[in-house]
Amino acid sequence: MPLLKIDDKEFQVESGSTVLETAESNGIEIPHYCYHPALEVVGSCRMCLVQVEGMGKLQVSCNTFVGDVPPDRKVDGKYDMVVHTQNDLVVQERKNILEFLLLNHPLDCPVCDQAGECYLQDYSFKFGNAHSRFEEDKRVRPNEYLGSQIVINQNRCILCSRCVRFTQEISGTSELFVEARGYNSKIAVLEDNPLDNLLAGNVADICPVGALLSTDYIHKNRIWNMEQKPSVCQDCSVGCNVDIFSQKNQIFRLTARENQDVNGYFMCDIGRYGFHRFEEIERVSQPMARNGKSFDVLDWEEAIQKTADLIEKSKDKTAGIVSPFHTNESNYLLGLMMKDTLGTLPPITREEITYPSGFRISADRSPNLRGMNDVCGHLEEDFSSIIKTRDIRGLYILDDGVDRELDDTWKDILAKMDFIIVQSYAMTELAKSAHIVLPGLAPFEREGTITNDKGHIQWLRPSLVTIGDSKPDWEILMLVINALDKDSEHFTDLGEVIKNMSDHFSSYSDVSLFKIGAQGMALNGKSA
Amino acid sequence: MSAFKPVLTEHIHQEDCHTLSFYKSVGGYTALEKVLKMIPAEVTQEVKDSNLRGRGGAGFPAGVKWGFIPKDTDKPKYLINNADESEPGTFKDRLLMNKAPHQMLEGMIIAAYAIGCHTSFIYIRGEFYKEFKLLEKAVAEAYKDNILGQSILGSTYNLDVVIHRGAGAYICGEETGLIESLEGKRGWPRIKPPFPAIEGYLQSPTIVNNVETLSCVPHIINRGASWFKSIGPEKGPGPRLFCLSGRVNNPGIFEEAMGISLKDLIFDRAGGIPDGKKLKAVFPGGSSSAILTAEEALDVNMDFDELVEKKTMLGSAGVIVMDETVDMVQACLNIARFYAHESCGQCTPCREGTAWLVKMLTRLVNGGGTPNDIDMIFEITDNIGGLIDFSMGSFGKTICPFGEAVAWPVRSFVEKFKDEFLAYLPREKVVA
Amino acid sequence: MNSNGAPKENFIFENTTKVKNILSQYPDKQSATLPLLHLAQSENGYISGAVINTVSGLVDCHPAVVMDCVSFYTMLYTKPQGRNIIQVCQTLSCSLNGADALVDQVTDKYGIKPGETTEDDRFTLMKVECLGSCGTAPVVQINKEYHERLSRKSFDELLESHQ
């Protein structure tokens, strides 16, 4: 393994690694724009230039490979390569490249969305000159819509070509291209083929400056105003890792978070913009009981007691409906409560979409089907018939939250029930047909674990506070269980539920939030 | 007048010199016959021994380049004949294609044989339409006569030649830019490594050689490496086509031995400067080289190493002569504008720097310059492709040598004719 | 050559044999992009959106990739041009030998500046960079032919002869 020296630190590296890769994975900052670990290396921004001993010209560290050299060519007798990133030559060079980049860059920082998270700002501050020496007229071009979700401010673009390479290599849709050449180069789309694929939002993420902007987020906020919480997307069973940015209990945007075991570096637009769905829905925030055509508000004690009474009286004639949209803990507890008869509503599926890079949007558009199947115990397959054969009179439903049209079989079933208890956060059609509605949390308020379709269990974390009298779904279920059985366990927090769940199911043994952390973990050390 | 007996341009004044029958009548394709009986490695060795250096601009030893082709790969090998002649001041390849296409073709076939190539390309600049048609005919003649195609001249060697037209881009003369263009994309040069000899066209080993370089090859085979090496300086020998243009009485192409003095080229071969004017400055090797003052020009021989010592280069041997009537600032702007127009735009220093230079020089010429601007030009050119110290190698910051190609000439104009630049600065109004 | 600029709806190559020959010459389809574009331009006068779609289908690439290529090269036109494209070289050797005067000559005679086309579509004037014939400066390329060592008079006659 070749020995690389960067400044005053030594590294044993794999033969064929680049200087930039080594620096990145060891916390040494070498500024760069066009390099991205998921994309082909082009070496065009010239920002990552470093001095390599023995080579006259400065080298781009993104394309400088370290390999074993014969003993008589080793530097100082032991190094296969010695690189300087802080000497005068490199420091001056960074200033020069930044100067070139800023020649035509508008002084937009006060009005630019990228402010605070802009690599041009950051590097200028760290490595650049304090003033411009450019006396000429700047190149000025109008903004353009590249697609319905992405607008480009052409004047800010530094032509790093990350976005073009993204559409060629990752989404494979090749909408973006470079038009013209030299000083007149610019990023463009063909009129009849705009940037409208489901991965389009990622180009705004990977754009190092404020050129490519999301039309959804544009002019709405700045990074320093917002709280950033890591979590997991809930719009399909891939479970892309995300960062959720919110301020004053309002979500402004989601960006992809890196996880090499799940989604790589990217996420799709369904999940990216999906949070808007929850902004205008009719929320349920208090326990309610049906009174004719309307609902009376109850307090929690009443509601829990009423629920428990209904279930007790029906004795074995109650069934539970778990949900692939709910966390493992919620499904687990409903499973404990209704161990005899458990089923699910018909699944929500759309097309499976795969991209050339391997990025996937799964056909299953629920986040936790696998987890639900893992931790509920026995789920009846032909649930609707089981309901008939066992003469089920009452249902306790964990509502998906998806406002859906149920088919006639299910409409029939619901109409014939003596009682329906729906635990939901919104007045879905299902909730409207309930006798008791128990207000749980909306997806961005929930905390718990979910398991993706490859058996990777991940930590769902809340970004919004609970509203009204809503309670976490696991807590509501626990309270009902406690009311049904005075000796049942009373969990004080989510961690205790997880412990209990992991004791029950061997494939989830050893699971804890601490172990799951930000990157999740494979069940039993294996991913499916 | 020249005492040198032309080698490459020996027959260009014959009426049918471009035909196959004529070429064969003067011994054409005998080198190929000889080569087909040699082992490819022997052919490469012969060319290596001859010290033939590339005549496209970079001056890299051709035989050494051929030797870089890996021996242990299944990938197809490609030979590309770089006929994208676009360097200002250079027009020799056009002559060779018009008047001696088969000489070039023979060189191509020999080179292809040496590297184990079976599909080769001629990348000819799009504007050379007449030459393209002529080459089509020459290639057709060769196919008909079993000089191309299957079982060439009864051997087991096959070779196809494809003529590929460019579409107007100087940067496609740079070898990796050419390869990208040949692959059907924009001509953006590639970062190295990987080098074209390892991963070039379609990620396969590729050699790119200039028209004139390939044209020398049949002669090396026929008359031997020692003969070639004996013409001119040993480290950079051979017959060379020098292109003279600009302010001379008799512009044109002069085939001479390498090492001829620049003075002879300008004042003897090209007939000196019109109207009795004095020499002022010269580009020795196309516009990508640093200019020489008259004093420097009169004291140098056209040799690779000598010109490097004078901090310029032989390049494509495109000599552009400027006399006392030429405004150095306007000439500098003309060249800067050429490079700004031809910059591919891929990397930061060149894309932004070339345009900056043009804008600054334009402002200077229009009377809006400041003393600071003159110093800025040095800095900008250094930041694109500067030469701080020749002995340490270039300090270019760009992906390809285009950075050096714009930096050297522009810098040299300002360095050597600073007064003319200063003269463009607006005079301070003097208050009486 | 240059059409009178009428765009075609769906571009279909006239010379299908040539198209086949071109495609068969290259080990990779995408390499045939430039020769197909040249052929299309000679038939259609310029590279229209329809041409790009046709060529991209033939070389198996996205139309944006083909457009990326087209927009890079100065000899490929994305708009209709005049019947005769006058390209005056403006690089150093030609500039030192009267190229600017030739450009002015066209402007004076036909009223068009570089980049413009006459009303009757007869001429388009362009300033181009080094045409590779510096020894016979000043050089002008009209359509496919080079015209060298031009004087005011010979240029005038040359222009007259192009309808």
PDB file of N, CA and C in Angstrom, chain B residues 200-247:
ATOM      1  N   GLY B 200      -7.603   6.002 -25.246  1.00  0.00           N
ATOM      2  CA  GLY B 200      -7.879   7.143 -26.121  1.00  0.00           C
ATOM      3  C   GLY B 200      -9.264   7.062 -26.715  1.00  0.00           C
ATOM      4  N   TYR B 201      -9.313   6.880 -28.015  1.00  0.00           N
ATOM      5  CA  TYR B 201     -10.586   6.778 -28.725  1.00  0.00           C
ATOM      6  C   TYR B 201     -11.332   5.542 -28.223  1.00  0.00           C
ATOM      7  N   LEU B 202     -12.546   5.748 -27.768  1.00  0.00           N
ATOM      8  CA  LEU B 202     -13.369   4.652 -27.242  1.00  0.00           C
ATOM      9  C   LEU B 202     -12.623   3.877 -26.157  1.00  0.00           C
ATOM     10  N   GLN B 203     -11.890   4.602 -25.324  1.00  0.00           N
ATOM     11  CA  GLN B 203     -11.130   4.023 -24.209  1.00  0.00           C
ATOM     12  C   GLN B 203     -10.090   3.008 -24.662  1.00  0.00           C
ATOM     13  N   SER B 204      -9.682   3.049 -25.915  1.00  0.00           N
ATOM     14  CA  SER B 204      -8.687   2.107 -26.428  1.00  0.00           C
ATOM     15  C   SER B 204      -7.392   2.838 -26.754  1.00  0.00           C
ATOM     16  N   PRO B 205      -6.256   2.090 -26.815  1.00  0.00           N
ATOM     17  CA  PRO B 205      -4.970   2.740 -27.112  1.00  0.00           C
ATOM     18  C   PRO B 205      -5.017   3.471 -28.445  1.00  0.00           C
ATOM     19  N   THR B 206      -4.598   4.729 -28.412  1.00  0.00           N
ATOM     20  CA  THR B 206      -4.705   5.578 -29.602  1.00  0.00           C
ATOM     21  C   THR B 206      -3.455   6.418 -29.761  1.00  0.00           C
ATOM     22  N   ILE B 207      -2.973   6.524 -31.006  1.00  0.00           N
ATOM     23  CA  ILE B 207      -1.858   7.410 -31.319  1.00  0.00           C
ATOM     24  C   ILE B 207      -2.363   8.487 -32.268  1.00  0.00           C
ATOM     25  N   VAL B 208      -2.022   9.736 -31.954  1.00  0.00           N
ATOM     26  CA  VAL B 208      -2.380  10.840 -32.836  1.00  0.00           C
ATOM     27  C   VAL B 208      -1.092  11.427 -33.386  1.00  0.00           C
ATOM     28  N   ASN B 209      -0.975  11.467 -34.704  1.00  0.00           N
ATOM     29  CA  ASN B 209       0.211  12.038 -35.347  1.00  0.00           C
ATOM     30  C   ASN B 209      -0.183  13.079 -36.375  1.00  0.00           C
ATOM     31  N   ASN B 210       0.702  14.051 -36.590  1.00  0.00           N
ATOM     32  CA  ASN B 210       0.439  15.129 -37.540  1.00  0.00           C
ATOM     33  C   ASN B 210       0.695  14.660 -38.974  1.00  0.00           C
ATOM     34  N   VAL B 211       0.090  15.344 -39.927  1.00  0.00           N
ATOM     35  CA  VAL B 211       0.236  15.018 -41.358  1.00  0.00           C
ATOM     36  C   VAL B 211       1.699  14.988 -41.780  1.00  0.00           C
ATOM     37  N   GLU B 212       2.420  16.028 -41.401  1.00  0.00           N
ATOM     38  CA  GLU B 212       3.805  16.134 -41.853  1.00  0.00           C
ATOM     39  C   GLU B 212       4.668  15.060 -41.196  1.00  0.00           C
ATOM     40  N   THR B 213       4.401  14.793 -39.917  1.00  0.00           N
ATOM     41  CA  THR B 213       5.145  13.750 -39.219  1.00  0.00           C
ATOM     42  C   THR B 213       4.990  12.418 -39.952  1.00  0.00           C
ATOM     43  N   LEU B 214       3.738  12.085 -40.277  1.00  0.00           N
ATOM     44  CA  LEU B 214       3.485  10.814 -40.970  1.00  0.00           C
ATOM     45  C   LEU B 214       4.118  10.826 -42.355  1.00  0.00           C
ATOM     46  N   SER B 215       4.138  11.991 -43.002  1.00  0.00           N
ATOM     47  CA  SER B 215       4.708  12.066 -44.345  1.00  0.00           C
ATOM     48  C   SER B 215       6.201  11.771 -44.344  1.00  0.00           C
ATOM     49  N   CYS B 216       6.842  12.001 -43.204  1.00  0.00           N
ATOM     50  CA  CYS B 216       8.282  11.710 -43.127  1.00  0.00           C
ATOM     51  C   CYS B 216       8.559  10.211 -43.071  1.00  0.00           C
ATOM     52  N   VAL B 217       7.596   9.478 -42.559  1.00  0.00           N
ATOM     53  CA  VAL B 217       7.845   8.058 -42.246  1.00  0.00           C
ATOM     54  C   VAL B 217       8.296   7.201 -43.441  1.00  0.00           C
ATOM     55  N   PRO B 218       7.635   7.273 -44.609  1.00  0.00           N
ATOM     56  CA  PRO B 218       8.104   6.436 -45.729  1.00  0.00           C
ATOM     57  C   PRO B 218       9.565   6.695 -46.070  1.00  0.00           C
ATOM     58  N   HIS B 219       9.984   7.951 -45.940  1.00  0.00           N
ATOM     59  CA  HIS B 219      11.362   8.293 -46.276  1.00  0.00           C
ATOM     60  C   HIS B 219      12.339   7.707 -45.279  1.00  0.00           C
ATOM     61  N   ILE B 220      11.925   7.683 -44.023  1.00  0.00           N
ATOM     62  CA  ILE B 220      12.776   7.082 -42.993  1.00  0.00           C
ATOM     63  C   ILE B 220      12.959   5.598 -43.286  1.00  0.00           C
ATOM     64  N   ILE B 221      11.864   4.945 -43.664  1.00  0.00           N
ATOM     65  CA  ILE B 221      11.955   3.515 -43.963  1.00  0.00           C
ATOM     66  C   ILE B 221      12.814   3.268 -45.188  1.00  0.00           C
ATOM     67  N   ASN B 222      12.604   4.116 -46.209  1.00  0.00           N
ATOM     68  CA  ASN B 222      13.342   3.897 -47.450  1.00  0.00           C
ATOM     69  C   ASN B 222      14.825   4.186 -47.329  1.00  0.00           C
ATOM     70  N   ARG B 223      15.153   5.297 -46.651  1.00  0.00           N
ATOM     71  CA  ARG B 223      16.548   5.718 -46.656  1.00  0.00           C
ATOM     72  C   ARG B 223      17.257   5.527 -45.319  1.00  0.00           C
ATOM     73  N   GLY B 224      16.497   5.116 -44.322  1.00  0.00           N
ATOM     74  CA  GLY B 224      17.139   4.749 -43.064  1.00  0.00           C
ATOM     75  C   GLY B 224      17.118   5.855 -42.024  1.00  0.00           C
ATOM     76  N   ALA B 225      17.132   5.414 -40.765  1.00  0.00           N
ATOM     77  CA  ALA B 225      17.114   6.354 -39.651  1.00  0.00           C
ATOM     78  C   ALA B 225      18.352   7.223 -39.638  1.00  0.00           C
ATOM     79  N   SER B 226      19.506   6.649 -39.979  1.00  0.00           N
ATOM     80  CA  SER B 226      20.747   7.431 -39.947  1.00  0.00           C
ATOM     81  C   SER B 226      20.698   8.582 -40.929  1.00  0.00           C
ATOM     82  N   TRP B 227      20.141   8.309 -42.100  1.00  0.00           N
ATOM     83  CA  TRP B 227      20.033   9.357 -43.110  1.00  0.00           C
ATOM     84  C   TRP B 227      19.194  10.508 -42.572  1.00  0.00           C
ATOM     85  N   PHE B 228      18.042  10.142 -41.994  1.00  0.00           N
ATOM     86  CA  PHE B 228      17.130  11.163 -41.469  1.00  0.00           C
ATOM     87  C   PHE B 228      17.816  11.963 -40.374  1.00  0.00           C
ATOM     88  N   LYS B 229      18.525  11.243 -39.508  1.00  0.00           N
ATOM     89  CA  LYS B 229      19.165  11.877 -38.356  1.00  0.00           C
ATOM     90  C   LYS B 229      20.266  12.838 -38.783  1.00  0.00           C
ATOM     91  N   SER B 230      20.774  12.615 -40.002  1.00  0.00           N
ATOM     92  CA  SER B 230      21.900  13.439 -40.453  1.00  0.00           C
ATOM     93  C   SER B 230      21.450  14.783 -41.021  1.00  0.00           C
ATOM     94  N   ILE B 231      20.162  14.947 -41.179  1.00  0.00           N
ATOM     95  CA  ILE B 231      19.668  16.211 -41.736  1.00  0.00           C
ATOM     96  C   ILE B 231      19.403  17.187 -40.596  1.00  0.00           C
ATOM     97  N   GLY B 232      20.240  18.180 -40.455  1.00  0.00           N
ATOM     98  CA  GLY B 232      20.036  19.150 -39.396  1.00  0.00           C
ATOM     99  C   GLY B 232      20.499  18.612 -38.050  1.00  0.00           C
ATOM    100  N   PRO B 233      20.071  19.250 -36.943  1.00  0.00           N
ATOM    101  CA  PRO B 233      20.554  18.873 -35.611  1.00  0.00           C
ATOM    102  C   PRO B 233      20.102  17.458 -35.255  1.00  0.00           C
ATOM    103  N   GLU B 234      20.962  16.704 -34.607  1.00  0.00           N
ATOM    104  CA  GLU B 234      20.679  15.293 -34.366  1.00  0.00           C
ATOM    105  C   GLU B 234      19.488  15.069 -33.428  1.00  0.00           C
ATOM    106  N   LYS B 235      19.302  15.994 -32.507  1.00  0.00           N
ATOM    107  CA  LYS B 235      18.211  15.786 -31.548  1.00  0.00           C
ATOM    108  C   LYS B 235      16.841  16.124 -32.122  1.00  0.00           C
ATOM    109  N   GLY B 236      16.826  16.849 -33.228  1.00  0.00           N
ATOM    110  CA  GLY B 236      15.536  17.202 -33.827  1.00  0.00           C
ATOM    111  C   GLY B 236      15.741  17.366 -35.320  1.00  0.00           C
ATOM    112  N   PRO B 237      15.985  16.222 -36.013  1.00  0.00           N
ATOM    113  CA  PRO B 237      16.457  16.301 -37.398  1.00  0.00           C
ATOM    114  C   PRO B 237      15.348  16.270 -38.432  1.00  0.00           C
ATOM    115  N   GLY B 238      15.792  16.206 -39.683  1.00  0.00           N
ATOM    116  CA  GLY B 238      14.905  15.915 -40.785  1.00  0.00           C
ATOM    117  C   GLY B 238      14.542  17.119 -41.617  1.00  0.00           C
ATOM    118  N   PRO B 239      13.916  16.824 -42.759  1.00  0.00           N
ATOM    119  CA  PRO B 239      13.395  17.908 -43.585  1.00  0.00           C
ATOM    120  C   PRO B 239      12.188  18.498 -42.865  1.00  0.00           C
ATOM    121  N   ARG B 240      12.011  19.796 -43.034  1.00  0.00           N
ATOM    122  CA  ARG B 240      10.893  20.440 -42.327  1.00  0.00           C
ATOM    123  C   ARG B 240      10.271  21.452 -43.254  1.00  0.00           C
ATOM    124  N   LEU B 241       8.929  21.533 -43.222  1.00  0.00           N
ATOM    125  CA  LEU B 241       8.244  22.546 -44.023  1.00  0.00           C
ATOM    126  C   LEU B 241       8.038  23.787 -43.160  1.00  0.00           C
ATOM    127  N   PHE B 242       8.691  24.877 -43.520  1.00  0.00           N
ATOM    128  CA  PHE B 242       8.540  26.128 -42.782  1.00  0.00           C
ATOM    129  C   PHE B 242       7.534  27.009 -43.514  1.00  0.00           C
ATOM    130  N   CYS B 243       6.584  27.530 -42.780  1.00  0.00           N
ATOM    131  CA  CYS B 243       5.549  28.376 -43.376  1.00  0.00           C
ATOM    132  C   CYS B 243       5.875  29.831 -43.061  1.00  0.00           C
ATOM    133  N   LEU B 244       6.017  30.633 -44.100  1.00  0.00           N
ATOM    134  CA  LEU B 244       6.304  32.043 -43.899  1.00  0.00           C
ATOM    135  C   LEU B 244       5.101  32.866 -44.345  1.00  0.00           C
ATOM    136  N   SER B 245       4.657  33.771 -43.479  1.00  0.00           N
ATOM    137  CA  SER B 245       3.508  34.609 -43.828  1.00  0.00           C
ATOM    138  C   SER B 245       3.603  35.900 -43.055  1.00  0.00           C
ATOM    139  N   GLY B 246       2.670  36.762 -43.283  1.00  0.00           N
ATOM    140  CA  GLY B 246       2.692  38.063 -42.621  1.00  0.00           C
ATOM    141  C   GLY B 246       3.285  39.087 -43.547  1.00  0.00           C
ATOM    142  N   ARG B 247       4.259  39.842 -43.046  1.00  0.00           N
ATOM    143  CA  ARG B 247       4.842  40.911 -43.871  1.00  0.00           C
ATOM    144  C   ARG B 247       6.135  40.444 -44.544  1.00  0.00           C
TER     145      ARG B 247
END
